[in-house]
Coordinates of C-alpha atoms in Angstrom, one line a residue:
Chain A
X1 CA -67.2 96.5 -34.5
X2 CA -68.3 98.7 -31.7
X3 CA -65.9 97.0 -29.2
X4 CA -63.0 97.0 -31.2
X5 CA -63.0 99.9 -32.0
X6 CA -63.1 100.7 -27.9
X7 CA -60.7 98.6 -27.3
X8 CA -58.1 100.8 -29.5
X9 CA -59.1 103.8 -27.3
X10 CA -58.7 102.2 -24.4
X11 CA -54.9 101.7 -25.3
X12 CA -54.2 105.5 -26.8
X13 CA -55.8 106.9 -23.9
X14 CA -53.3 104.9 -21.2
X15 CA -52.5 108.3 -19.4
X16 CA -49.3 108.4 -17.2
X17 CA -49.1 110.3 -14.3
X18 CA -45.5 112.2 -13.4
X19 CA -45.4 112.0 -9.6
X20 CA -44.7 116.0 -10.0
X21 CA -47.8 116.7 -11.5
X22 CA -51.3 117.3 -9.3
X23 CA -54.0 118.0 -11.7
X24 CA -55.2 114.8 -12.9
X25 CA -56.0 113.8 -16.6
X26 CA -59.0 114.7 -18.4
X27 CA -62.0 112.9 -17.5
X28 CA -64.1 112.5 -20.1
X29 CA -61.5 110.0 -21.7
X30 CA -61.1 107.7 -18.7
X31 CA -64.5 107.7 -17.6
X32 CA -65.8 106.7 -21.2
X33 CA -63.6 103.5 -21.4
X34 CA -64.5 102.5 -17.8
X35 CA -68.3 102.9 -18.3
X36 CA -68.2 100.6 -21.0
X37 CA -66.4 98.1 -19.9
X38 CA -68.2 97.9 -16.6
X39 CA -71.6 99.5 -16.1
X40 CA -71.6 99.7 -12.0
X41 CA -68.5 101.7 -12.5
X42 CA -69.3 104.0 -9.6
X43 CA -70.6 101.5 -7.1
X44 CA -67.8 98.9 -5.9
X45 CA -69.6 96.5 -3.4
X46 CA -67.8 96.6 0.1
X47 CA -66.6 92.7 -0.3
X48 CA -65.1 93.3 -3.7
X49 CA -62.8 95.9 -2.2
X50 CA -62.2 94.4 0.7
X51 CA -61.1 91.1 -1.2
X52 CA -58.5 93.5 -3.1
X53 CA -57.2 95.4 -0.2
X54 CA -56.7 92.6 1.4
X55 CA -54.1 90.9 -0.6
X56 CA -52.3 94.3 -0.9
X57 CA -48.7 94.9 0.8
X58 CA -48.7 97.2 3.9
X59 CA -46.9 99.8 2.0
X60 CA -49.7 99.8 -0.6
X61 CA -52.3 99.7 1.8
X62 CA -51.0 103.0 3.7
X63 CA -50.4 104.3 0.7
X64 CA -54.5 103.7 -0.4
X65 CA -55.3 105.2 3.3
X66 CA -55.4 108.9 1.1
X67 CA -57.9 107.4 -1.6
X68 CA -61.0 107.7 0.0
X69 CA -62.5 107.9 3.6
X70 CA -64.5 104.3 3.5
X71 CA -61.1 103.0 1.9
X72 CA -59.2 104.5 5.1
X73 CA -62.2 103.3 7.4
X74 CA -61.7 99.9 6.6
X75 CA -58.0 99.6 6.4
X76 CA -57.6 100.7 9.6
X77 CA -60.3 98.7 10.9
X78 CA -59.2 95.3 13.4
X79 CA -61.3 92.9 11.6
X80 CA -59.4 94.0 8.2
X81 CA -56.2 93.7 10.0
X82 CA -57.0 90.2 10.8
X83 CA -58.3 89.4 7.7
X84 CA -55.1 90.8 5.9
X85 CA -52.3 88.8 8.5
X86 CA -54.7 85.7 8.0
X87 CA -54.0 85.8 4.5
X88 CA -50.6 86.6 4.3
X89 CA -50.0 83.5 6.8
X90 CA -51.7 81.0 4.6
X91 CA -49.9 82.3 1.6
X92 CA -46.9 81.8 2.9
X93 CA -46.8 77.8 3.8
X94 CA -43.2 77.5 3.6
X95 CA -42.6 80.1 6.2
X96 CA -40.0 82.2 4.1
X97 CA -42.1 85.0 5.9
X98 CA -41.1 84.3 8.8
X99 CA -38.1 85.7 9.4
X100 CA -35.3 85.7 12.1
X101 CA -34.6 89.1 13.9
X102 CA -31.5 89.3 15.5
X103 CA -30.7 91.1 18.9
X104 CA -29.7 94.8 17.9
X105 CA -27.5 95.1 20.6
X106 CA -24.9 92.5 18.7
X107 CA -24.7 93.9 14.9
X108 CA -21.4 91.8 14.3
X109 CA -22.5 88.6 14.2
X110 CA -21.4 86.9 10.9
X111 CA -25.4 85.9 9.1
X112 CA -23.9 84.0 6.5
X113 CA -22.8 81.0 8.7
X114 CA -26.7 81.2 9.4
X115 CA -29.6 79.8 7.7
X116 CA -30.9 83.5 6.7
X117 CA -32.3 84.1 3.3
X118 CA -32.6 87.7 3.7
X119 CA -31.2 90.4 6.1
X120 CA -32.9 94.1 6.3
X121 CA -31.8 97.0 7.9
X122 CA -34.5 98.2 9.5
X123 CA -34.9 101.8 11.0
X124 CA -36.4 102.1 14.8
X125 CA -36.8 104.8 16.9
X126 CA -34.0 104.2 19.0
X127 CA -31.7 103.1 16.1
X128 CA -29.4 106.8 16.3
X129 CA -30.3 107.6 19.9
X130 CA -26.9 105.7 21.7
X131 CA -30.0 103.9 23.6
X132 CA -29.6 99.8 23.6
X133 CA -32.1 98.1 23.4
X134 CA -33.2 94.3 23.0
X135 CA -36.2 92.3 21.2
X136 CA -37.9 90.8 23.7
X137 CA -40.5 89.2 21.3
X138 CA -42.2 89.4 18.6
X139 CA -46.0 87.9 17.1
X140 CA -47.9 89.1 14.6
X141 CA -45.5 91.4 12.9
X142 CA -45.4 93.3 16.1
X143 CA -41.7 93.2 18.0
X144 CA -41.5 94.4 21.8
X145 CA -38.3 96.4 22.0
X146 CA -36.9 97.1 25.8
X147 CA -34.1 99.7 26.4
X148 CA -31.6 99.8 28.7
X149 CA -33.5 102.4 30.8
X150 CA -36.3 99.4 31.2
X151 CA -38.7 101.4 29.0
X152 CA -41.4 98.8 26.7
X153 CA -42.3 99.8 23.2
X154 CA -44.3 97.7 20.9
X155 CA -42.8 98.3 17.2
X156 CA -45.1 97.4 13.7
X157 CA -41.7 97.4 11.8
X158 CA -44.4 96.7 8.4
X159 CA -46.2 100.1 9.1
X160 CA -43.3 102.3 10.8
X161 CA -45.0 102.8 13.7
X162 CA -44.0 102.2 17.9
X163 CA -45.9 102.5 21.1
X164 CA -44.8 103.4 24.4
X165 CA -46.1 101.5 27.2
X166 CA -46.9 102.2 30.0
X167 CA -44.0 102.5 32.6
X168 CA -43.4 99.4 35.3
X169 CA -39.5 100.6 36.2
X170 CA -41.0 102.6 39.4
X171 CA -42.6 99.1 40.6
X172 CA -39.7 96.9 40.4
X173 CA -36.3 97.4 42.6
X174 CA -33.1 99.5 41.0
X175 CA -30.8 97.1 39.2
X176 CA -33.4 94.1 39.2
X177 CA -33.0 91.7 36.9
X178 CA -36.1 91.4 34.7
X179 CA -37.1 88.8 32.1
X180 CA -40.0 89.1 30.0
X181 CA -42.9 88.0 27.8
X182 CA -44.9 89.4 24.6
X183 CA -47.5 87.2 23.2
X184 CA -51.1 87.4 22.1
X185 CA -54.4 86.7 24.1
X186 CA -56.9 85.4 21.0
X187 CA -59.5 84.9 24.0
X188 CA -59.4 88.5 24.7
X189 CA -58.0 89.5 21.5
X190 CA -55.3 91.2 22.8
X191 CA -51.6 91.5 23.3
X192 CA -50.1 91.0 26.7
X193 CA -46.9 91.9 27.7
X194 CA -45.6 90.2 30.4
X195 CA -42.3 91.3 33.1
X196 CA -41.0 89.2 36.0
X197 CA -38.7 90.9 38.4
X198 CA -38.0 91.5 41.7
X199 CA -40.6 94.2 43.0
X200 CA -39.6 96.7 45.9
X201 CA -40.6 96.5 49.4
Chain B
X1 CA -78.6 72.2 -21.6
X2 CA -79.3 75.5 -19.5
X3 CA -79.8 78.7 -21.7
X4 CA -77.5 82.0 -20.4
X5 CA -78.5 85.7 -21.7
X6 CA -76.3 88.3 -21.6
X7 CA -77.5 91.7 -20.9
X8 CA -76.7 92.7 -24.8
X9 CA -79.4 90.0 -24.8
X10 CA -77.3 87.2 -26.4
X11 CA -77.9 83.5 -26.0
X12 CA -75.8 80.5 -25.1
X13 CA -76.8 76.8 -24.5
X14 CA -74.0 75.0 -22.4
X15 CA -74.1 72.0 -20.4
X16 CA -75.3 72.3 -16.8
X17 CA -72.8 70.0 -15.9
X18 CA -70.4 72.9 -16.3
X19 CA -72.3 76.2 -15.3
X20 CA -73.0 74.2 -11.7
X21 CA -69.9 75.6 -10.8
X22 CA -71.4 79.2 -10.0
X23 CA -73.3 78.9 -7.1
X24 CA -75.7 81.2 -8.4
X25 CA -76.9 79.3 -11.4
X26 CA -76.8 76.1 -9.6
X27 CA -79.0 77.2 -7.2
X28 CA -81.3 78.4 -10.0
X29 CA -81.0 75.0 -12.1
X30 CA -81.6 72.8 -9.1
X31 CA -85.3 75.1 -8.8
X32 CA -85.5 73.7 -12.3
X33 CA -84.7 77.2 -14.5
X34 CA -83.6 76.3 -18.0
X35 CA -83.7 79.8 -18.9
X36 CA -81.1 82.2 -16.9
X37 CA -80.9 85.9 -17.8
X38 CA -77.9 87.5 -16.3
X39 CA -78.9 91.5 -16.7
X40 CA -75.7 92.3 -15.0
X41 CA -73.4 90.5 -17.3
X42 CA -72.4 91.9 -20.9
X43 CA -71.6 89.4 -23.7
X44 CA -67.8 90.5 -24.0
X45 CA -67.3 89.4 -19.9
X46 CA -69.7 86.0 -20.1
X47 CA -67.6 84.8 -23.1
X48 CA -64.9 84.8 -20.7
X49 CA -66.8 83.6 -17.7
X50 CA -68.2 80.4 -19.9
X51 CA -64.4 80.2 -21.8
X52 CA -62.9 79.9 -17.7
X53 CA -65.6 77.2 -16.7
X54 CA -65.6 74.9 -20.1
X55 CA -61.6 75.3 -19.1
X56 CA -62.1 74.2 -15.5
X57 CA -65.3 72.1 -15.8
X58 CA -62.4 68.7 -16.0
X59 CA -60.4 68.8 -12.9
X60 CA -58.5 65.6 -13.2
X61 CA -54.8 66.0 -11.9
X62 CA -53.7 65.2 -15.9
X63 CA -55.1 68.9 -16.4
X64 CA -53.6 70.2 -13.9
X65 CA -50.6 71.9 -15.3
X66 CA -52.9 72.8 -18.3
X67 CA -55.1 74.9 -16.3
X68 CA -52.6 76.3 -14.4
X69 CA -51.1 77.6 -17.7
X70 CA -54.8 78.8 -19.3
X71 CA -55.5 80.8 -15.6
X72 CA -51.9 82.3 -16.1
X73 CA -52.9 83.5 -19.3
X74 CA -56.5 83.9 -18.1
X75 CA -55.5 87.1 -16.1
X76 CA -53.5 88.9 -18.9
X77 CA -56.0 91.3 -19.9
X78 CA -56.9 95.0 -19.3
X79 CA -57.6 96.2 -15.6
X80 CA -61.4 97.5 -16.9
X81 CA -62.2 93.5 -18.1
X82 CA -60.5 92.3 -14.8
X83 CA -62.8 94.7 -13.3
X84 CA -66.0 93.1 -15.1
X85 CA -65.0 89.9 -14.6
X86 CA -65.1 89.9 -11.0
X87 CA -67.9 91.9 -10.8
X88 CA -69.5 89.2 -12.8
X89 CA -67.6 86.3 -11.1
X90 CA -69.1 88.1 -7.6
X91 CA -72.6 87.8 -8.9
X92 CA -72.6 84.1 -10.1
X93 CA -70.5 83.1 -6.9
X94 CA -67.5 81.3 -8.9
X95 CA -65.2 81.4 -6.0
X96 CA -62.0 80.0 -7.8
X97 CA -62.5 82.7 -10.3
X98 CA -62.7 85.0 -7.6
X99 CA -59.5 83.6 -5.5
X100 CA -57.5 84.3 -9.1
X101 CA -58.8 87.7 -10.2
X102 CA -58.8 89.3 -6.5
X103 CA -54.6 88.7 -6.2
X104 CA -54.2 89.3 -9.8
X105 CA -55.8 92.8 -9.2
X106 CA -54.1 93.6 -5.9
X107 CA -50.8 92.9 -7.8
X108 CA -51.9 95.2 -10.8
X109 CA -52.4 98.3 -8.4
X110 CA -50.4 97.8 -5.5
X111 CA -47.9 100.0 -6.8
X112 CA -50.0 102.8 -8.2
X113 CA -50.5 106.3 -6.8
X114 CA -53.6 107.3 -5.1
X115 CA -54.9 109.7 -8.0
X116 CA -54.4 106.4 -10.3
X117 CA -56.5 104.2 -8.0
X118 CA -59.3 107.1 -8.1
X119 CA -59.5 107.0 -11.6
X120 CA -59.6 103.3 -12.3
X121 CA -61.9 103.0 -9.3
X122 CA -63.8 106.1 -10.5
X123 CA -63.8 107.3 -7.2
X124 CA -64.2 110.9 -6.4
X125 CA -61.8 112.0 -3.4
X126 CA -63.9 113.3 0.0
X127 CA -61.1 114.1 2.0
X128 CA -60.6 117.8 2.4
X129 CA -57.1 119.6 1.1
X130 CA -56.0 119.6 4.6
X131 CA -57.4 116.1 5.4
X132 CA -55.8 114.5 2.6
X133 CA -52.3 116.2 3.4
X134 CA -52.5 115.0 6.7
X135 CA -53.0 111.7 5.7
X136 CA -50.3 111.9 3.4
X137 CA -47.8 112.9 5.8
X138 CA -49.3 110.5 8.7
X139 CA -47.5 107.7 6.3
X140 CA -45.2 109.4 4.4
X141 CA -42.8 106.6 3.7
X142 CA -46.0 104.9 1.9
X143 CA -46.1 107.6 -1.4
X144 CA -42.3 107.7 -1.8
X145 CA -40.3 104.7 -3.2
X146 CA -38.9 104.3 -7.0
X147 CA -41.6 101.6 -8.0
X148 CA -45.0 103.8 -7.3
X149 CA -46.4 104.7 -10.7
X150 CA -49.3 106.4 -12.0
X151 CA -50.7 104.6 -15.3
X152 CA -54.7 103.6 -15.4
X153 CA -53.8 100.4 -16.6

């Protein structure tokens, strides 16, 4: 009896928030229905959450940053990244994660002679600045982008988020030709960019 | 026949053959406990827990689809008795329990707003006014978008 009758508060107390509004709903309702339901209510063991989190989109997960300062911690953490693109990766065993990028520099090129599923416009840095610029690579979810004026930027298109690197343009001769290289080192547990050109001197 | 009490102190005989899949009671069967008190488990969430082993104690591939279908329906319940079940599922180590509740929950909040997630988490915020704006405005993108919501359930 006891329980049904929770149950029906449990459903007339379903509070929405307005995005507009701050002040959050009363919490004598809320916390009544959760401490019944669970009794360790207030102490959420670190695997349980991190099991969660990690099967959360990146938008989600940035969003959940704001939630609490463990909760940020640990999103941001590298082991949680890892865990996260593991996951995503397994889930996704017929690859339509993995998608094609084209080059930016040629944006009429007809897709629908290709084998894409999906086309995004995606926003970069560079997209209004007149700048060119190329994919040189991409692994992980991260895409090296080189301009025209040889600069390197490593681009998390999933978290809106680029990285200068550090400049090479003064080592190599004016007008070389360049080719280059982005991969990731899981000895070192790193990413390595790699440029060959024709140094001066 | 093992014996399970909840921690509203209820009994239940079932078959050892299919509590063995949590690790925690098999590990407490095979040091020959008949008797297994579960203090962290109310009735309401081990009716469920026994209900999704009976359900998944006969794995043969005829099943399959069937079980498919009863875990589908499995997870259509409130967040608060997702909640207990995986805090229950945690504790008696039922890792395919586990592997359905923890995307099932991750799909039921993904597109809540952060106040939301503190109240069904009952989490109280530590950030400071300014910390939390800066935050905010570090990912801005993230708390904008026509699908984030703000109900508790």
């Amino acid at each position: 009896m006891e329980k049904l009758e929770l149950e029906e508060q449990t459903s007339s107390e379903t509070e929405f928030f307005d995005l507009s509004r701050k002040h959050p709903v009363s919490d004598e309702a809320s916390h009544q229905h959760l401490n019944q339901s669970h009794p360790t209510n207030l102490y959420w063991p670190t695997e349980i959450v991190t099991e969660i989190l990690s099967r959360l989109p990146v938008k989600s997960l940035l969003r959940f940053k704001s939630v609490l300062k463990s909760w940020s911690s640990l999103i941001c953490s590298p082991e949680f990244t890892k865990y996260h693109l593991s996951l995503s990766a397994n889930n996704n065993k017929d690859y339509t994660n993995h998608s094609v990028l084209w080059r930016i520099a040629q944006p009429e090129l007809n897709l629908e002679e290709s084998l894409v599923m999906e086309e995004t416009n995606l926003d970069y840095h560079m997209k209004n600045s007149g700048i060119a610029c190329v994919i040189e690579g991409s692994v992980n979810g991260l895409i090296c982008l080189v301009n025209e004026a040889k600069e390197l930027f490593r681009w998390n298109p999933a978290v809106r988020k680029y990285k200068k690197l550090p400049d090479f343009s003064t080592k190599l001769k004016d007008d070389g030709q360049c080719t280059f290289g982005f991969g990731y080192d899981d000895i070192h547990d790193d990413y390595k960019y790699i440029v060959f050109g024709e140094c001066r001197g | 026949m093992i014996t399970l009490q909840s921690s509203d102190k209820d009994v239940f005989e079932i078959e050892q053959s299919i509590l063995i899949q949590s690790g925690t009671i098999k590990n407490m069967v095979e040091d020959d406990f008949t008797f297994i008190p579960l203090p962290s488990v109310d009735t309401e969430t081990l009716i469920k827990i026994i209900e999704y082993m009976k359900k998944h104690a006969d794995k043969t591939d005829s099943k399959e689809k069937n079980i498919k279908e009863f875990d589908k329906d499995f997870m259509k319940k409130t967040l608060n008795e997702l909640f207990a079940l995986v805090f229950a599922a945690n504790y008696l180590h039922i890792s395919s329990l586990l592997e359905l509740l923890y995307p099932s929950i991750a799909d039921r909040i993904k597109d809540k707003i952060t106040e939301a997630i503190r109240q069904i988490f009952s989490i109280r915020c530590d950030f400071t006014p300014e910390e939390e704006r800066r935050i905010i405005m570090d990912n801005k993108w993230a708390h904008e978008g026509t699908e984030i919501e703000g109900t508790l359930d």
